[in-house]
XYZ file of C-alpha atoms in Angstrom:
189
model
C 327.985 121.720 179.534
C 330.644 121.542 182.226
C 328.622 119.369 184.519
C 331.411 116.816 184.644
C 334.839 118.230 185.021
C 337.631 115.859 184.193
C 339.774 114.828 187.137
C 343.306 116.113 186.841
C 346.098 114.408 188.682
C 349.059 116.371 189.944
C 352.056 115.265 191.970
C 350.533 116.404 195.286
C 347.241 114.665 194.564
C 349.089 111.358 194.093
C 350.239 111.197 197.703
C 346.794 112.173 198.928
C 345.274 109.463 196.741
C 347.610 106.798 198.081
C 346.939 107.595 201.729
C 343.156 107.834 201.269
C 342.976 104.485 199.468
C 345.205 102.721 201.962
C 343.306 103.903 204.982
C 339.873 103.058 203.544
C 340.475 99.366 202.747
C 340.842 96.526 205.208
C 341.370 92.854 204.657
C 338.256 90.700 204.233
C 337.570 88.581 207.376
C 338.671 84.931 207.206
C 336.531 81.978 208.138
C 336.729 81.181 211.724
C 335.581 84.496 212.969
C 338.905 86.193 213.444
C 339.332 89.529 211.781
C 342.864 90.750 211.665
C 343.253 94.470 212.006
C 346.090 94.799 209.549
C 345.661 97.103 206.560
C 345.755 95.892 202.953
C 347.493 97.976 200.354
C 345.081 98.503 197.418
C 347.218 101.022 195.581
C 349.277 99.643 192.716
C 352.962 99.651 193.287
C 353.646 102.096 190.543
C 351.903 105.464 190.706
C 352.655 106.013 187.011
C 350.147 103.270 186.161
C 347.498 105.085 188.185
C 348.321 108.376 186.535
C 348.167 106.814 183.065
C 344.844 105.129 183.948
C 343.498 108.459 185.167
C 344.676 110.161 181.986
C 342.993 107.452 179.924
C 339.797 108.025 181.899
C 340.149 111.764 181.385
C 340.546 111.242 177.612
C 337.531 108.931 177.567
C 335.508 111.565 179.474
C 336.588 114.245 176.979
C 335.616 111.998 174.049
C 332.294 111.211 175.679
C 331.669 114.937 176.249
C 332.471 115.658 172.598
C 330.211 112.801 171.492
C 327.471 114.084 173.793
C 327.831 117.609 172.372
C 327.765 116.255 168.817
C 324.741 114.121 169.680
C 322.994 117.182 171.135
C 323.763 119.123 167.947
C 322.429 116.238 165.829
C 319.371 116.005 168.040
C 318.728 119.754 167.685
C 319.286 119.514 163.939
C 316.935 116.528 163.690
C 314.395 118.380 165.792
C 314.563 121.390 163.443
C 314.325 119.161 160.385
C 311.414 117.287 161.912
C 309.653 120.585 162.591
C 310.320 121.732 159.029
C 309.073 118.424 157.586
C 306.020 118.575 159.844
C 305.305 122.135 158.658
C 305.722 121.114 155.018
C 303.502 118.080 155.584
C 300.875 120.242 157.303
C 300.990 122.698 154.393
C 300.624 119.864 151.907
C 297.745 118.387 153.889
C 296.095 121.815 154.090
C 296.570 122.293 150.354
C 295.265 118.785 149.751
C 292.212 119.477 151.912
C 291.631 122.793 150.125
C 292.096 121.128 146.738
C 289.728 118.335 147.736
C 287.167 120.886 148.910
C 287.525 122.838 145.655
C 287.186 119.638 143.626
C 284.159 118.617 145.649
C 282.553 122.016 145.144
C 283.383 121.978 141.418
C 282.014 118.426 141.151
C 278.773 119.512 142.818
C 278.518 122.487 140.458
C 279.122 120.245 137.439
C 276.583 117.719 138.714
C 274.054 120.537 139.075
C 274.791 121.774 135.561
C 274.560 118.204 134.263
C 271.174 117.638 135.892
C 269.940 120.974 134.490
C 271.208 120.016 131.021
C 269.534 116.594 131.311
C 266.217 118.189 132.302
C 266.528 120.672 129.402
C 267.285 117.754 127.065
C 264.160 115.975 128.311
C 262.073 119.089 127.635
C 263.639 119.508 124.181
C 263.028 115.821 123.381
C 259.361 116.213 124.363
C 259.094 119.333 122.216
C 260.777 117.519 119.336
C 258.362 114.579 119.644
C 255.429 117.017 119.703
C 256.810 118.817 116.632
C 257.227 115.485 114.823
C 253.584 114.686 115.516
C 252.583 118.120 114.257
C 254.676 117.662 111.100
C 253.158 114.218 110.516
C 249.650 115.654 110.983
C 250.461 118.546 108.642
C 251.787 116.116 106.019
C 248.653 113.977 106.353
C 246.458 117.061 106.139
C 248.394 118.228 103.062
C 248.081 114.802 101.457
C 244.354 114.759 102.240
C 243.982 118.283 100.899
C 245.845 117.377 97.716
C 243.694 114.273 97.266
C 240.589 116.316 97.940
C 241.725 118.938 95.456
C 242.461 116.244 92.904
C 239.010 114.774 93.540
C 237.467 118.218 93.340
C 239.359 118.918 90.142
C 238.241 115.598 88.728
C 234.656 116.276 89.826
C 234.834 119.766 88.349
C 236.221 118.379 85.105
C 233.471 115.759 84.986
C 230.862 118.325 85.849
C 232.120 120.605 83.088
C 232.301 117.691 80.704
C 228.788 116.708 81.691
C 227.594 120.284 81.315
C 229.345 120.597 77.965
C 227.829 117.319 76.895
C 224.392 118.473 77.976
C 224.883 121.827 76.228
C 226.104 119.963 73.153
C 223.050 117.749 73.305
C 220.787 120.762 73.739
C 222.549 122.544 70.907
C 222.080 119.489 68.734
C 218.415 119.354 69.731
C 218.006 123.057 68.994
C 219.727 122.537 65.639
C 217.326 119.721 64.831
C 214.448 121.822 65.945
C 215.625 124.682 63.747
C 215.977 122.287 60.862
C 212.473 121.038 61.477
C 211.131 124.572 61.781
C 212.936 125.478 58.623
C 211.444 122.533 56.868
C 208.049 123.452 58.291
C 208.431 127.084 57.258
C 209.582 126.074 53.812
C 206.607 123.783 53.596
C 204.353 126.577 54.825
C 205.652 128.965 52.231
C-alpha cells in the first residue's frame, strides 16, 4: 500500500531543491548558433509558493491513495458479490436442470401410462363391441325362440282342436251308430 510515499518538504530540503533546479537548467540556444553559458533561474522567487504547491501535491496524493484504497475495497466487495451471484445463479441453473430432468422423466412416465391406458381402452372397446353383437344375437335368438314357441303353441292348440274335433266327430258317429244299433236291436226284438 505504501508504494508511493508522499514527498515531505522541510527547511533543509528547500535549499537543496533550489540548488539542484538551478544547476540543471540552462537557457535555450538562440538562433544564430550562439549558446550563452549563463544559467537560468527556474525556481520561483518565493519558496513558500513551492512549499504550498508541494503540500497541495501531497494532499492530492493522499486523496488519490484513499480513493485507490476505497476503489480496491469496492472491487473486492464487487468480486465477492459477483462470486455469490454466480454461485446462486449456478445453483438455480442446477435446480432448473434437475427440475427439467424430473419433469421430462415424469412426462415420459405419464406418456407411457397414457399409451397403456389408450391401448386398454381400445381392447375394452373391442370387447364392448363384441358383447354388443352377442347381446344382439341373444335378443334375436330370444325373439326367434319366442316366435317359435308362439307358433308351436298355436300349432299345438290347432292340433288339439283338430284332435278334439275329430274325437267329437267320432263320438258323434259312435252315438249315431249306437242309435242305429239300438233301433236295429229294438226292431230285432
